[in-house]
């Protein structure tokens, strides 16, 4: 886990992933993610094992491609992703269990690093991660601790190629981390680095690794013998860190501030008149910035006006000409 966490922090610091056109993350987006997390195991329990492996293989292939694309280019990443998935599938058909287990772990780790980086760099905040972790802790308690849903799901996917379980040991019982657990262990250090800086990232990474390692030790010593809801431990740890850092810093850094290396500070100047008008803020001054007039369109990124134009497309093009690499929101003034 320590290696995967460090890989995530290194990738996050050095690679800029294209921002998906998702706009700004809001609390309802967290609820949508939670709904997917809750419903997916129930769906997979109704599918044949072969169908489950095929679905996971396709999802993993797509995640590998966009993770590797910034490093290898789109075509090179696609070829390598397809090759890796094909080799893993071939080894599964040849009944090479250990090789499949190792390759699945490697591919899953790379894919999770890419997904976590994309979320963090596209605006997923510490507060969103805290909500996600808290909700997932409740769900994990219900699905793993108080019912047999996750036990049955683990039995369904255990041993499959591309299974969404990171195998930690092959003992009896085998120890594995679920995909949600792994995603949050990798994700929170990244959003903490963006929101609060290096110290917050290192603390988040250390506590995540410590929590997962402690549970693994309990399994290794026989103290735990059945499924354990890791998020019941990890979720409150993430929420507590978020509350501590937001209380200490006052607010999170925006993605733009993180990229510029700026510290999060409480703004003391009034917002741009163009931004106020674009957002329809009550009391916005009547005289707009000279770059925009009533009826024009503005491109917004992380709370800043990055382009203007007479149409939505021209505002985006203006933002691109000014060096904006991410996809901004557009709104009419």
Tab-separated table of C-alpha atoms in Angstrom:
chain	number	residue	atom	x	y	z
A	1	UNK	CA	0.000	0.000	0.000
A	2	UNK	CA	2.845	2.377	0.748
A	3	UNK	CA	4.229	1.864	-2.763
A	4	UNK	CA	0.849	2.533	-4.381
A	5	UNK	CA	0.320	5.655	-2.267
A	6	UNK	CA	3.754	7.000	-3.202
A	7	UNK	CA	3.107	6.146	-6.852
A	8	UNK	CA	-0.116	8.126	-6.666
A	9	UNK	CA	1.559	11.164	-5.114
A	10	UNK	CA	4.371	11.067	-7.672
A	11	UNK	CA	2.007	10.712	-10.622
A	12	UNK	CA	-0.251	13.453	-9.273
A	13	UNK	CA	2.659	15.877	-8.861
A	14	UNK	CA	4.216	15.282	-12.276
A	15	UNK	CA	1.338	14.527	-14.651
A	16	UNK	CA	-1.418	16.900	-15.737
A	17	UNK	CA	-4.423	14.930	-16.892
A	18	UNK	CA	-6.978	16.454	-19.290
A	19	UNK	CA	-9.910	17.812	-17.342
A	20	UNK	CA	-13.153	15.992	-18.196
A	21	UNK	CA	-16.085	18.254	-19.150
A	22	UNK	CA	-17.887	17.665	-15.857
A	23	UNK	CA	-18.108	21.247	-14.639
A	24	UNK	CA	-17.845	21.792	-10.903
A	25	UNK	CA	-18.216	18.940	-8.422
A	26	UNK	CA	-21.133	19.357	-6.042
A	27	UNK	CA	-22.479	17.247	-3.129
A	28	UNK	CA	-25.047	15.528	-5.410
A	29	UNK	CA	-22.117	14.183	-7.447
A	30	UNK	CA	-20.881	12.388	-4.331
A	31	UNK	CA	-24.325	10.849	-3.912
A	32	UNK	CA	-24.248	9.621	-7.509
A	33	UNK	CA	-20.874	7.956	-6.909
A	34	UNK	CA	-22.240	6.380	-3.733
A	35	UNK	CA	-25.263	5.049	-5.604
A	36	UNK	CA	-22.965	3.375	-8.132
A	37	UNK	CA	-20.834	1.887	-5.338
A	38	UNK	CA	-23.920	0.527	-3.582
A	39	UNK	CA	-25.653	-0.910	-6.632
A	40	UNK	CA	-22.639	-2.389	-8.443
A	41	UNK	CA	-22.083	-5.375	-6.090
A	42	UNK	CA	-25.775	-6.244	-6.214
A	43	UNK	CA	-25.685	-6.221	-10.009
A	44	UNK	CA	-22.529	-8.314	-10.211
A	45	UNK	CA	-24.039	-10.918	-7.892
A	46	UNK	CA	-26.685	-11.557	-10.542
A	47	UNK	CA	-24.205	-11.968	-13.411
A	48	UNK	CA	-22.269	-15.113	-14.359
A	49	UNK	CA	-18.631	-15.056	-13.267
A	50	UNK	CA	-17.445	-14.899	-16.873
A	51	UNK	CA	-19.596	-11.842	-17.556
A	52	UNK	CA	-18.270	-10.174	-14.400
A	53	UNK	CA	-14.679	-10.758	-15.551
A	54	UNK	CA	-15.447	-9.312	-18.997
A	55	UNK	CA	-17.060	-6.180	-17.528
A	56	UNK	CA	-14.178	-5.610	-15.127
A	57	UNK	CA	-11.670	-6.202	-17.918
A	58	UNK	CA	-13.257	-3.575	-20.163
A	59	UNK	CA	-13.463	-1.022	-17.340
A	60	UNK	CA	-9.869	-1.684	-16.334
A	61	UNK	CA	-8.681	-1.383	-19.936
A	62	UNK	CA	-10.318	2.041	-20.280
A	63	UNK	CA	-8.874	3.225	-16.964
A	64	UNK	CA	-5.392	2.047	-17.935
A	65	UNK	CA	-5.597	3.865	-21.257
A	66	UNK	CA	-6.395	7.292	-19.836
A	67	UNK	CA	-3.882	6.805	-17.008
A	68	UNK	CA	-1.045	6.012	-19.404
A	69	UNK	CA	-2.077	8.448	-22.166
A	70	UNK	CA	-0.294	11.495	-20.656
A	71	UNK	CA	2.913	9.424	-20.549
A	72	UNK	CA	2.750	7.397	-23.773
A	73	UNK	CA	0.280	9.253	-25.961
A	74	UNK	CA	-3.222	8.082	-26.751
A	75	UNK	CA	-2.347	5.330	-29.232
A	76	UNK	CA	0.584	3.951	-27.253
A	77	UNK	CA	-1.482	3.888	-24.076
A	78	UNK	CA	-4.357	2.128	-25.834
A	79	UNK	CA	-2.076	-0.543	-27.285
A	80	UNK	CA	-0.371	-1.192	-23.954
A	81	UNK	CA	-3.685	-1.310	-22.080
A	82	UNK	CA	-5.179	-3.798	-24.542
A	83	UNK	CA	-2.016	-5.904	-24.438
A	84	UNK	CA	-1.940	-5.972	-20.630
A	85	UNK	CA	-5.591	-6.972	-20.404
A	86	UNK	CA	-5.174	-9.602	-23.133
A	87	UNK	CA	-2.132	-11.141	-21.421
A	88	UNK	CA	-3.954	-11.281	-18.089
A	89	UNK	CA	-6.973	-12.897	-19.723
A	90	UNK	CA	-4.755	-15.408	-21.509
A	91	UNK	CA	-3.015	-16.361	-18.282
A	92	UNK	CA	-6.413	-16.861	-16.663
A	93	UNK	CA	-7.430	-19.237	-19.445
A	94	UNK	CA	-4.140	-21.086	-18.922
A	95	UNK	CA	-4.968	-21.394	-15.203
A	96	UNK	CA	-1.888	-19.417	-14.091
A	97	UNK	CA	-3.496	-18.279	-10.857
A	98	UNK	CA	-0.513	-16.561	-9.243
A	99	UNK	CA	0.434	-14.682	-12.410
A	100	UNK	CA	-3.158	-13.503	-12.843
A	101	UNK	CA	-3.247	-12.353	-9.224
A	102	UNK	CA	-0.031	-10.358	-9.556
A	103	UNK	CA	-0.940	-8.798	-12.902
A	104	UNK	CA	-4.424	-7.882	-11.708
A	105	UNK	CA	-2.918	-6.173	-8.657
A	106	UNK	CA	-0.508	-4.176	-10.834
A	107	UNK	CA	-3.166	-3.143	-13.342
A	108	UNK	CA	-5.614	-2.248	-10.585
A	109	UNK	CA	-3.018	-0.107	-8.803
A	110	UNK	CA	-2.165	1.808	-11.988
A	111	UNK	CA	-5.830	2.346	-12.846
A	112	UNK	CA	-6.711	3.576	-9.349
A	113	UNK	CA	-3.807	6.038	-9.418
A	114	UNK	CA	-5.125	7.411	-12.704
A	115	UNK	CA	-8.736	7.678	-11.546
A	116	UNK	CA	-7.744	9.310	-8.250
A	117	UNK	CA	-5.501	11.802	-10.057
A	118	UNK	CA	-8.220	12.682	-12.555
A	119	UNK	CA	-10.714	13.288	-9.746
A	120	UNK	CA	-8.295	15.382	-7.695
A	121	UNK	CA	-7.066	17.485	-10.617
A	122	UNK	CA	-10.548	18.057	-12.029
A	123	UNK	CA	-11.893	19.691	-8.885
A	124	UNK	CA	-12.770	16.923	-6.414
A	125	UNK	CA	-12.194	18.577	-3.045
A	126	UNK	CA	-11.223	17.461	0.420
A	127	UNK	CA	-14.775	18.088	1.597
A	128	UNK	CA	-16.126	15.849	-1.178
A	129	UNK	CA	-13.695	13.111	-0.189
A	130	UNK	CA	-14.694	13.446	3.462
A	131	UNK	CA	-18.374	13.088	2.580
A	132	UNK	CA	-17.579	10.130	0.329
A	133	UNK	CA	-15.525	8.452	3.062
A	134	UNK	CA	-18.188	9.020	5.704
A	135	UNK	CA	-20.982	7.643	3.541
A	136	UNK	CA	-18.853	4.711	2.449
A	137	UNK	CA	-18.085	3.913	6.097
A	138	UNK	CA	-21.801	3.624	6.837
A	139	UNK	CA	-22.363	1.520	3.731
A	140	UNK	CA	-19.395	-0.727	4.540
A	141	UNK	CA	-20.732	-1.293	8.041
A	142	UNK	CA	-24.105	-2.345	6.643
A	143	UNK	CA	-22.878	-4.349	3.640
A	144	UNK	CA	-19.883	-6.027	5.275
A	145	UNK	CA	-20.362	-5.921	9.019
A	146	UNK	CA	-24.112	-6.412	9.342
A	147	UNK	CA	-25.018	-8.353	6.198
A	148	UNK	CA	-23.504	-10.855	3.784
A	149	UNK	CA	-23.544	-8.663	0.654
A	150	UNK	CA	-19.796	-8.077	0.462
A	151	UNK	CA	-19.006	-11.634	1.584
A	152	UNK	CA	-21.019	-12.968	-1.336
A	153	UNK	CA	-19.522	-10.398	-3.692
A	154	UNK	CA	-15.980	-11.344	-2.646
A	155	UNK	CA	-16.771	-15.019	-3.174
A	156	UNK	CA	-18.164	-14.180	-6.621
A	157	UNK	CA	-15.091	-12.291	-7.848
A	158	UNK	CA	-12.254	-13.926	-5.895
A	159	UNK	CA	-9.856	-15.602	-8.304
A	160	UNK	CA	-11.235	-13.853	-11.380
A	161	UNK	CA	-8.935	-11.865	-13.641
A	162	UNK	CA	-9.471	-8.107	-13.201
A	163	UNK	CA	-11.317	-8.639	-9.900
A	164	UNK	CA	-11.793	-5.304	-8.060
A	165	UNK	CA	-9.848	-6.618	-5.081
A	166	UNK	CA	-6.217	-5.820	-4.333
A	167	UNK	CA	-4.760	-9.079	-3.029
A	168	UNK	CA	-2.551	-8.417	0.004
A	169	UNK	CA	-1.840	-12.002	1.087
A	170	UNK	CA	-2.724	-15.468	-0.183
A	171	UNK	CA	-3.199	-16.907	3.293
A	172	UNK	CA	-6.227	-18.604	4.763
A	173	UNK	CA	-8.270	-16.502	4.727
A	174	UNK	CA	-6.760	-14.399	1.925
A	175	UNK	CA	-6.525	-10.687	2.678
A	176	UNK	CA	-7.679	-8.251	0.005
A	177	UNK	CA	-8.674	-4.598	-0.154
A	178	UNK	CA	-11.856	-3.653	-1.956
A	179	UNK	CA	-11.786	-1.181	-4.812
A	180	UNK	CA	-13.513	1.524	-2.760
A	181	UNK	CA	-11.021	1.121	0.087
A	182	UNK	CA	-8.073	1.309	-2.295
A	183	UNK	CA	-9.474	4.322	-4.132
A	184	UNK	CA	-9.897	6.351	-0.944
A	185	UNK	CA	-6.480	5.374	0.422
A	186	UNK	CA	-4.941	6.768	-2.777
A	187	UNK	CA	-7.375	9.641	-3.369
A	188	UNK	CA	-7.307	11.440	-0.042
A	189	UNK	CA	-3.542	12.151	-0.004
A	190	UNK	CA	-3.918	13.683	-3.472
A	191	UNK	CA	-6.793	15.998	-2.582
A	192	UNK	CA	-5.029	16.818	0.696
A	193	UNK	CA	-1.893	17.793	-1.239
A	194	UNK	CA	-3.934	20.031	-3.504
A	195	UNK	CA	-6.048	21.541	-0.743
A	196	UNK	CA	-3.588	21.934	2.135
A	197	UNK	CA	-0.073	21.077	1.013
A	198	UNK	CA	2.644	18.492	1.443
A	199	UNK	CA	2.289	17.939	5.194
A	200	UNK	CA	-1.404	17.104	4.839
A	201	UNK	CA	-0.652	14.724	1.963
A	202	UNK	CA	2.054	12.854	3.865
A	203	UNK	CA	-0.126	12.550	6.956
A	204	UNK	CA	-3.061	11.286	4.891
A	205	UNK	CA	-0.872	8.751	3.115
A	206	UNK	CA	0.730	7.530	6.334
A	207	UNK	CA	-2.583	7.101	8.148
A	208	UNK	CA	-4.150	5.303	5.201
A	209	UNK	CA	-1.259	2.862	4.953
A	210	UNK	CA	-1.215	2.424	8.742
A	211	UNK	CA	-4.935	1.608	8.876
A	212	UNK	CA	-4.795	-0.947	6.066
A	213	UNK	CA	-1.570	-2.492	7.390
A	214	UNK	CA	-2.991	-2.831	10.896
A	215	UNK	CA	-6.009	-4.738	9.599
A	216	UNK	CA	-3.724	-6.972	7.508
A	217	UNK	CA	-1.671	-7.785	10.615
A	218	UNK	CA	-4.831	-8.711	12.512
A	219	UNK	CA	-5.724	-11.143	9.743
A	220	UNK	CA	-2.188	-12.536	9.640
A	221	UNK	CA	-2.218	-13.213	13.385
A	222	UNK	CA	-5.654	-14.816	13.276
A	223	UNK	CA	-7.320	-12.079	15.316
A	224	UNK	CA	-9.647	-11.435	12.394
A	225	UNK	CA	-10.925	-14.349	10.340
A	226	UNK	CA	-13.894	-12.960	8.421
A	227	UNK	CA	-14.705	-9.952	6.281
A	228	UNK	CA	-13.904	-6.670	8.013
A	229	UNK	CA	-15.358	-3.259	7.003
A	230	UNK	CA	-12.117	-1.280	6.629
A	231	UNK	CA	-13.975	1.943	5.866
A	232	UNK	CA	-15.431	1.891	9.379
A	233	UNK	CA	-11.871	2.681	10.486
A	234	UNK	CA	-10.592	4.617	7.488
A	235	UNK	CA	-13.692	6.775	6.947
A	236	UNK	CA	-13.618	8.555	10.336
A	237	UNK	CA	-9.844	9.009	9.990
A	238	UNK	CA	-10.336	10.830	6.674
A	239	UNK	CA	-13.204	12.942	8.020
A	240	UNK	CA	-11.159	13.916	11.092
A	241	UNK	CA	-8.206	14.979	8.948
A	242	UNK	CA	-10.417	17.094	6.724
A	243	UNK	CA	-11.958	18.854	9.725
A	244	UNK	CA	-8.532	19.497	11.243
A	245	UNK	CA	-6.993	20.958	8.099
A	246	UNK	CA	-9.964	23.079	7.106
A	247	UNK	CA	-10.074	24.504	10.631
A	248	UNK	CA	-6.362	25.223	10.524
A	249	UNK	CA	-6.180	26.625	6.979
A	250	UNK	CA	-9.570	28.324	6.847
A	251	UNK	CA	-10.370	26.996	3.380
A	252	UNK	CA	-9.066	24.685	0.691
A	253	UNK	CA	-6.832	25.790	-2.138
A	254	UNK	CA	-8.482	25.766	-5.532
A	255	UNK	CA	-7.004	23.714	-8.343
A	256	UNK	CA	-5.695	26.907	-9.958
A	257	UNK	CA	-3.994	27.968	-6.715
A	258	UNK	CA	-2.442	24.532	-6.327
A	259	UNK	CA	-1.074	24.604	-9.865
A	260	UNK	CA	0.338	28.070	-9.259
A	261	UNK	CA	1.860	26.988	-5.959
A	262	UNK	CA	-0.144	29.589	-4.045
A	263	UNK	CA	-1.256	29.253	-0.446
A	264	UNK	CA	-4.939	29.237	0.392
A	265	UNK	CA	-5.880	32.642	1.744
A	266	UNK	CA	-9.194	34.179	2.615
A	267	UNK	CA	-9.919	36.696	-0.168
A	268	UNK	CA	-10.108	40.307	0.953
A	269	UNK	CA	-10.943	41.946	-2.364
A	270	UNK	CA	-14.231	41.998	-4.184
A	271	UNK	CA	-14.883	39.430	-6.866
A	272	UNK	CA	-14.508	40.349	-10.512
A	273	UNK	CA	-17.575	42.246	-11.781
A	274	UNK	CA	-17.665	39.949	-14.808
A	275	UNK	CA	-17.710	36.891	-12.544
A	276	UNK	CA	-20.427	38.359	-10.352
A	277	UNK	CA	-22.548	39.182	-13.364
A	278	UNK	CA	-21.948	35.764	-14.931
A	279	UNK	CA	-23.008	33.983	-11.777
A	280	UNK	CA	-25.987	36.227	-11.342
A	281	UNK	CA	-24.824	37.306	-7.900
A	282	UNK	CA	-27.210	39.839	-6.333
A	283	UNK	CA	-25.742	43.266	-6.084
A	284	UNK	CA	-23.271	42.838	-8.931
A	285	UNK	CA	-22.012	46.183	-10.233
A	286	UNK	CA	-23.709	47.438	-13.358
A	287	UNK	CA	-20.485	48.361	-15.181
A	288	UNK	CA	-18.974	45.135	-16.463
A	289	UNK	CA	-15.325	44.521	-17.154
A	290	UNK	CA	-14.343	45.908	-20.536
A	291	UNK	CA	-13.739	42.352	-21.783
A	292	UNK	CA	-17.431	41.502	-21.600
A	293	UNK	CA	-20.714	43.230	-22.217
A	294	UNK	CA	-24.253	42.212	-21.324
A	295	UNK	CA	-25.226	39.331	-23.598
A	296	UNK	CA	-21.635	38.113	-24.043
A	297	UNK	CA	-20.407	34.736	-22.836
A	298	UNK	CA	-17.639	34.195	-20.280
A	299	UNK	CA	-15.516	31.097	-19.673
A	300	UNK	CA	-15.001	30.308	-15.978
A	301	UNK	CA	-12.362	28.076	-14.407
A	302	UNK	CA	-11.916	27.693	-10.651
A	303	UNK	CA	-13.794	30.906	-9.972
A	304	UNK	CA	-11.879	33.033	-12.475
A	305	UNK	CA	-12.886	34.509	-15.832
A	306	UNK	CA	-10.459	33.012	-18.347
A	307	UNK	CA	-12.108	33.993	-21.624
A	308	UNK	CA	-14.943	35.979	-23.182
A	309	UNK	CA	-16.783	36.035	-26.483
A	310	UNK	CA	-20.101	36.613	-28.220
A	311	UNK	CA	-20.885	32.867	-28.073
A	312	UNK	CA	-20.102	29.907	-25.846
A	313	UNK	CA	-17.679	28.480	-28.392
A	314	UNK	CA	-15.825	31.739	-28.876
A	315	UNK	CA	-15.468	32.145	-25.098
A	316	UNK	CA	-13.884	28.697	-24.905
A	317	UNK	CA	-11.585	29.506	-27.818
A	318	UNK	CA	-10.588	32.770	-26.149
A	319	UNK	CA	-9.745	30.832	-22.986
A	320	UNK	CA	-7.646	28.386	-25.012
A	321	UNK	CA	-5.776	31.250	-26.703
A	322	UNK	CA	-4.969	32.640	-23.275
A	323	UNK	CA	-3.315	29.363	-22.283
A	324	UNK	CA	-6.114	27.593	-20.411
A	325	UNK	CA	-5.475	23.878	-20.837
A	326	UNK	CA	-8.506	22.634	-18.893
A	327	UNK	CA	-12.103	22.739	-20.107
A	328	UNK	CA	-13.839	25.772	-18.538
A	329	UNK	CA	-17.485	26.344	-17.785
A	330	UNK	CA	-19.245	28.905	-19.962
A	331	UNK	CA	-22.110	31.151	-19.007
A	332	UNK	CA	-23.852	34.109	-20.548
A	333	UNK	CA	-23.529	37.460	-18.822
